[in-house]
Amino acid sequence: MSRVLTVAAAQLGPIQKAEDRQSVVTRMIALMDEAHARGGNFIVYPELALTTFFPRWYHEDRAEADSWFEASMPNAATAPLFDKARALGMAMSFGYAELTPEGRHFNTSILVDHAGKIAGKYRKVHLPGHVDYDDTRSHQHLEKRYFEPGDLGWPVWNFAGGLVGMAICNDRRWPETYRVMGLQGVEMVVLGFNTPSVNSQRSDEGLADRLFHHRLSVQAGAYQNSTFVVAVAKAGTEDGHHLTGGTLVVDPNGKILGELDHEHDGVLVVACDLDDTRFGKETIFDFARHRRVEHYGLIIERTGVGAPLGE
Ligand code: CDV
């Protein structure tokens, strides 16, 4: 028996600072129509899908940045997207900046089921960048200024016929992200990203290196946990700042099943048989048989590098 989840990785091209949510939602709906026409039943959009990648912009007054955040979900701007998903019976995941009723700020992604109900929420754990304006960098990356680290961990949900979990952008570079979900039997990890194509602290690390590290991280996470990974870019030049593309779907062997080779709005549709995760999970990565947790203590005891344990 096969359990096919046909995923549509819906890359967004650039969103300029002046572009409003309504126009972005119109673009997202067009991608959903295309995904549906091509047989997709689960559409995945990027990190902070509704706006430009605003953490590149410094607001001296932190409260000014609240205009980039959503105080409720769905809301007036996103209701048409939810309505469309419900009408098409399409499950979806997208990222947005979340402002809670208590005034907390998170970089968030949600899972929305085929009936338009929010079935899962994830808040980005690994926040890159810095808190204060840094004039030594070629551009700012102020996620640590605008968000607090996620407080929900990495749950995995029974969703759309499989075990599905979420991560967001920088999380994909950390093996812990995938392993925590791997230990819940995850079969598909979905994640969105906004990756500047130049390292702000190292100008010789450009697009080719950025795409290499992106693929390396996602392929390793997929293989080592025998799971599909769907990684969706916001791509192209936003107000003079270039973001990599590289939207891709990776299978449980770590192989790339498909990748978009452009930087505008577009959909990559891939039929994923979730039973393809079984072999790896039952053999080389059968965690119950092979993991040796008695030797993994440092992973949770230490955050940063400490003294070597050998003599
Ligand atoms: N949005 C991100 O988390 N971006 C980071 C960049 C700053 C390295 C990433 O890991 O792609």
mmCIF file of N, CA, C and O in Angstrom, residues 196-246:
data_model
loop_
_atom_site.group_PDB
_atom_site.id
_atom_site.type_symbol
_atom_site.label_atom_id
_atom_site.label_comp_id
_atom_site.label_asym_id
_atom_site.label_seq_id
_atom_site.Cartn_x
_atom_site.Cartn_y
_atom_site.Cartn_z
ATOM 1 N N PRO A 196 19.582 35.496 2.479
ATOM 2 C CA PRO A 196 20.323 36.474 1.665
ATOM 3 C C PRO A 196 21.438 35.758 0.899
ATOM 4 O O PRO A 196 22.099 34.862 1.441
ATOM 5 N N SER A 197 21.656 36.159 -0.348
ATOM 6 C CA SER A 197 22.607 35.408 -1.162
ATOM 7 C C SER A 197 24.055 35.796 -0.895
ATOM 8 O O SER A 197 24.961 35.217 -1.495
ATOM 9 N N VAL A 198 24.269 36.743 0.006
ATOM 10 C CA VAL A 198 25.636 37.051 0.448
ATOM 11 C C VAL A 198 25.660 37.032 1.968
ATOM 12 O O VAL A 198 24.724 37.509 2.617
ATOM 13 N N ASN A 199 26.742 36.484 2.515
ATOM 14 C CA ASN A 199 26.934 36.513 3.958
ATOM 15 C C ASN A 199 27.272 37.951 4.368
ATOM 16 O O ASN A 199 28.242 38.520 3.861
ATOM 17 N N SER A 200 26.491 38.522 5.270
ATOM 18 C CA SER A 200 26.671 39.937 5.636
ATOM 19 C C SER A 200 28.006 40.190 6.323
ATOM 20 O O SER A 200 28.432 41.333 6.471
ATOM 21 N N GLN A 201 28.679 39.124 6.771
ATOM 22 C CA GLN A 201 29.947 39.290 7.470
ATOM 23 C C GLN A 201 31.127 38.703 6.683
ATOM 24 O O GLN A 201 32.243 38.623 7.186
ATOM 25 N N ARG A 202 30.816 38.276 5.441
ATOM 26 C CA ARG A 202 31.890 37.656 4.661
ATOM 27 C C ARG A 202 31.498 37.733 3.187
ATOM 28 O O ARG A 202 30.795 36.854 2.687
ATOM 29 N N SER A 203 31.979 38.762 2.507
ATOM 30 C CA SER A 203 31.483 39.039 1.149
ATOM 31 C C SER A 203 31.881 37.971 0.138
ATOM 32 O O SER A 203 31.264 37.857 -0.917
ATOM 33 N N ASP A 204 32.921 37.174 0.441
ATOM 34 C CA ASP A 204 33.296 36.138 -0.531
ATOM 35 C C ASP A 204 32.432 34.875 -0.398
ATOM 36 O O ASP A 204 32.616 33.921 -1.147
ATOM 37 N N GLU A 205 31.488 34.874 0.551
ATOM 38 C CA GLU A 205 30.536 33.761 0.622
ATOM 39 C C GLU A 205 29.261 34.203 -0.086
ATOM 40 O O GLU A 205 28.430 34.919 0.476
ATOM 41 N N GLY A 206 29.160 33.807 -1.339
ATOM 42 C CA GLY A 206 28.071 34.279 -2.179
ATOM 43 C C GLY A 206 27.060 33.203 -2.505
ATOM 44 O O GLY A 206 26.933 32.191 -1.804
ATOM 45 N N LEU A 207 26.349 33.435 -3.594
ATOM 46 C CA LEU A 207 25.197 32.602 -3.950
ATOM 47 C C LEU A 207 25.527 31.103 -4.043
ATOM 48 O O LEU A 207 24.785 30.274 -3.519
ATOM 49 N N ALA A 208 26.634 30.774 -4.706
ATOM 50 C CA ALA A 208 26.953 29.349 -4.897
ATOM 51 C C ALA A 208 27.182 28.658 -3.552
ATOM 52 O O ALA A 208 26.675 27.549 -3.310
ATOM 53 N N ASP A 209 27.925 29.321 -2.661
ATOM 54 C CA ASP A 209 28.168 28.725 -1.338
ATOM 55 C C ASP A 209 26.866 28.629 -0.539
ATOM 56 O O ASP A 209 26.632 27.637 0.172
ATOM 57 N N ARG A 210 26.055 29.664 -0.648
ATOM 58 C CA ARG A 210 24.791 29.673 0.107
ATOM 59 C C ARG A 210 23.893 28.526 -0.335
ATOM 60 O O ARG A 210 23.270 27.849 0.495
ATOM 61 N N LEU A 211 23.825 28.311 -1.646
ATOM 62 C CA LEU A 211 22.980 27.205 -2.137
ATOM 63 C C LEU A 211 23.581 25.854 -1.763
ATOM 64 O O LEU A 211 22.854 24.903 -1.452
ATOM 65 N N PHE A 212 24.907 25.784 -1.782
ATOM 66 C CA PHE A 212 25.575 24.534 -1.385
ATOM 67 C C PHE A 212 25.230 24.189 0.072
ATOM 68 O O PHE A 212 24.832 23.061 0.396
ATOM 69 N N HIS A 213 25.369 25.173 0.973
ATOM 70 C CA HIS A 213 25.086 24.898 2.394
ATOM 71 C C HIS A 213 23.606 24.577 2.620
ATOM 72 O O HIS A 213 23.260 23.753 3.474
ATOM 73 N N HIS A 214 22.757 25.238 1.861
ATOM 74 C CA HIS A 214 21.313 24.971 1.946
ATOM 75 C C HIS A 214 21.016 23.512 1.583
ATOM 76 O O HIS A 214 20.400 22.770 2.363
ATOM 77 N N ARG A 215 21.497 23.093 0.432
ATOM 78 C CA ARG A 215 21.215 21.705 -0.006
ATOM 79 C C ARG A 215 21.851 20.706 0.955
ATOM 80 O O ARG A 215 21.236 19.698 1.313
ATOM 81 N N LEU A 216 23.095 20.984 1.340
ATOM 82 C CA LEU A 216 23.819 20.085 2.248
ATOM 83 C C LEU A 216 23.022 19.860 3.537
ATOM 84 O O LEU A 216 22.832 18.723 3.989
ATOM 85 N N SER A 217 22.523 20.944 4.104
ATOM 86 C CA SER A 217 21.797 20.859 5.380
ATOM 87 C C SER A 217 20.497 20.083 5.215
ATOM 88 O O SER A 217 20.167 19.201 6.032
ATOM 89 N N VAL A 218 19.748 20.411 4.189
ATOM 90 C CA VAL A 218 18.431 19.782 4.012
ATOM 91 C C VAL A 218 18.585 18.309 3.632
ATOM 92 O O VAL A 218 17.869 17.436 4.152
ATOM 93 N N GLN A 219 19.527 18.023 2.756
ATOM 94 C CA GLN A 219 19.718 16.627 2.342
ATOM 95 C C GLN A 219 20.194 15.775 3.514
ATOM 96 O O GLN A 219 19.747 14.638 3.683
ATOM 97 N N ALA A 220 21.091 16.326 4.339
ATOM 98 C CA ALA A 220 21.583 15.570 5.497
ATOM 99 C C ALA A 220 20.448 15.312 6.487
ATOM 100 O O ALA A 220 20.284 14.195 6.994
ATOM 101 N N GLY A 221 19.643 16.344 6.747
ATOM 102 C CA GLY A 221 18.529 16.189 7.695
ATOM 103 C C GLY A 221 17.548 15.139 7.232
ATOM 104 O O GLY A 221 17.033 14.335 8.028
ATOM 105 N N ALA A 222 17.276 15.132 5.941
ATOM 106 C CA ALA A 222 16.338 14.153 5.384
ATOM 107 C C ALA A 222 16.900 12.738 5.521
ATOM 108 O O ALA A 222 16.236 11.825 6.038
ATOM 109 N N TYR A 223 18.127 12.548 5.065
ATOM 110 C CA TYR A 223 18.737 11.214 5.082
ATOM 111 C C TYR A 223 18.881 10.675 6.510
ATOM 112 O O TYR A 223 18.497 9.528 6.800
ATOM 113 N N GLN A 224 19.402 11.489 7.413
ATOM 114 C CA GLN A 224 19.724 11.004 8.759
ATOM 115 C C GLN A 224 18.483 10.710 9.602
ATOM 116 O O GLN A 224 18.578 10.086 10.653
ATOM 117 N N ASN A 225 17.327 11.151 9.107
ATOM 118 C CA ASN A 225 16.076 10.885 9.819
ATOM 119 C C ASN A 225 15.059 10.175 8.949
ATOM 120 O O ASN A 225 13.911 9.990 9.354
ATOM 121 N N SER A 226 15.505 9.809 7.752
ATOM 122 C CA SER A 226 14.672 9.087 6.786
ATOM 123 C C SER A 226 13.290 9.747 6.640
ATOM 124 O O SER A 226 12.256 9.124 6.877
ATOM 125 N N THR A 227 13.339 10.985 6.234
ATOM 126 C CA THR A 227 12.106 11.759 6.079
ATOM 127 C C THR A 227 12.180 12.587 4.794
ATOM 128 O O THR A 227 13.275 12.939 4.332
ATOM 129 N N PHE A 228 11.030 12.892 4.235
ATOM 130 C CA PHE A 228 10.992 13.903 3.185
ATOM 131 C C PHE A 228 11.206 15.276 3.827
ATOM 132 O O PHE A 228 10.774 15.510 4.963
ATOM 133 N N VAL A 229 11.869 16.160 3.094
ATOM 134 C CA VAL A 229 11.954 17.560 3.513
ATOM 135 C C VAL A 229 11.563 18.434 2.323
ATOM 136 O O VAL A 229 12.041 18.230 1.201
ATOM 137 N N VAL A 230 10.669 19.369 2.607
ATOM 138 C CA VAL A 230 10.190 20.306 1.589
ATOM 139 C C VAL A 230 10.665 21.688 2.026
ATOM 140 O O VAL A 230 10.269 22.169 3.099
ATOM 141 N N ALA A 231 11.542 22.302 1.239
ATOM 142 C CA ALA A 231 12.142 23.584 1.629
ATOM 143 C C ALA A 231 11.780 24.621 0.574
ATOM 144 O O ALA A 231 12.067 24.441 -0.612
ATOM 145 N N VAL A 232 11.130 25.703 1.030
ATOM 146 C CA VAL A 232 10.515 26.651 0.093
ATOM 147 C C VAL A 232 11.099 28.051 0.293
ATOM 148 O O VAL A 232 11.048 28.607 1.393
ATOM 149 N N ALA A 233 11.601 28.609 -0.789
ATOM 150 C CA ALA A 233 12.304 29.897 -0.736
ATOM 151 C C ALA A 233 11.383 31.075 -0.997
ATOM 152 O O ALA A 233 10.431 30.988 -1.762
ATOM 153 N N LYS A 234 11.738 32.199 -0.375
ATOM 154 C CA LYS A 234 11.388 33.507 -0.947
ATOM 155 C C LYS A 234 12.645 33.946 -1.666
ATOM 156 O O LYS A 234 13.730 33.950 -1.096
ATOM 157 N N ALA A 235 12.502 34.308 -2.940
ATOM 158 C CA ALA A 235 13.660 34.435 -3.815
ATOM 159 C C ALA A 235 13.652 35.762 -4.560
ATOM 160 O O ALA A 235 12.610 36.407 -4.719
ATOM 161 N N GLY A 236 14.827 36.149 -5.029
ATOM 162 C CA GLY A 236 14.937 37.320 -5.883
ATOM 163 C C GLY A 236 15.263 38.580 -5.089
ATOM 164 O O GLY A 236 15.588 38.522 -3.901
ATOM 165 N N THR A 237 15.168 39.727 -5.756
ATOM 166 C CA THR A 237 15.677 40.968 -5.179
ATOM 167 C C THR A 237 14.556 41.807 -4.571
ATOM 168 O O THR A 237 13.681 42.298 -5.276
ATOM 169 N N GLU A 238 14.626 41.957 -3.249
ATOM 170 C CA GLU A 238 13.669 42.780 -2.511
ATOM 171 C C GLU A 238 14.344 44.104 -2.167
ATOM 172 O O GLU A 238 15.280 44.112 -1.344
ATOM 173 N N ASP A 239 13.871 45.185 -2.769
ATOM 174 C CA ASP A 239 14.428 46.509 -2.477
ATOM 175 C C ASP A 239 15.965 46.496 -2.463
ATOM 176 O O ASP A 239 16.593 46.999 -1.528
ATOM 177 N N GLY A 240 16.536 45.865 -3.482
ATOM 178 C CA GLY A 240 17.990 45.868 -3.631
ATOM 179 C C GLY A 240 18.711 44.761 -2.880
ATOM 180 O O GLY A 240 19.936 44.641 -2.972
ATOM 181 N N HIS A 241 17.981 43.923 -2.159
ATOM 182 C CA HIS A 241 18.598 42.848 -1.380
ATOM 183 C C HIS A 241 18.229 41.498 -1.994
ATOM 184 O O HIS A 241 17.044 41.143 -2.034
ATOM 185 N N HIS A 242 19.230 40.778 -2.429
ATOM 186 C CA HIS A 242 18.965 39.528 -3.155
ATOM 187 C C HIS A 242 18.860 38.335 -2.204
ATOM 188 O O HIS A 242 19.704 38.151 -1.317
ATOM 189 N N LEU A 243 17.803 37.537 -2.432
ATOM 190 C CA LEU A 243 17.611 36.293 -1.675
ATOM 191 C C LEU A 243 17.815 35.113 -2.628
ATOM 192 O O LEU A 243 17.382 35.164 -3.786
ATOM 193 N N THR A 244 18.416 34.048 -2.119
ATOM 194 C CA THR A 244 18.607 32.860 -2.964
ATOM 195 C C THR A 244 17.248 32.246 -3.286
ATOM 196 O O THR A 244 16.291 32.400 -2.520
ATOM 197 N N GLY A 245 17.202 31.493 -4.367
ATOM 198 C CA GLY A 245 16.077 30.578 -4.599
ATOM 199 C C GLY A 245 16.457 29.244 -3.975
ATOM 200 O O GLY A 245 16.951 29.195 -2.854
ATOM 201 N N GLY A 246 16.244 28.174 -4.725
ATOM 202 C CA GLY A 246 16.640 26.867 -4.214
ATOM 203 C C GLY A 246 15.508 26.104 -3.564
ATOM 204 O O GLY A 246 15.746 25.211 -2.730
#
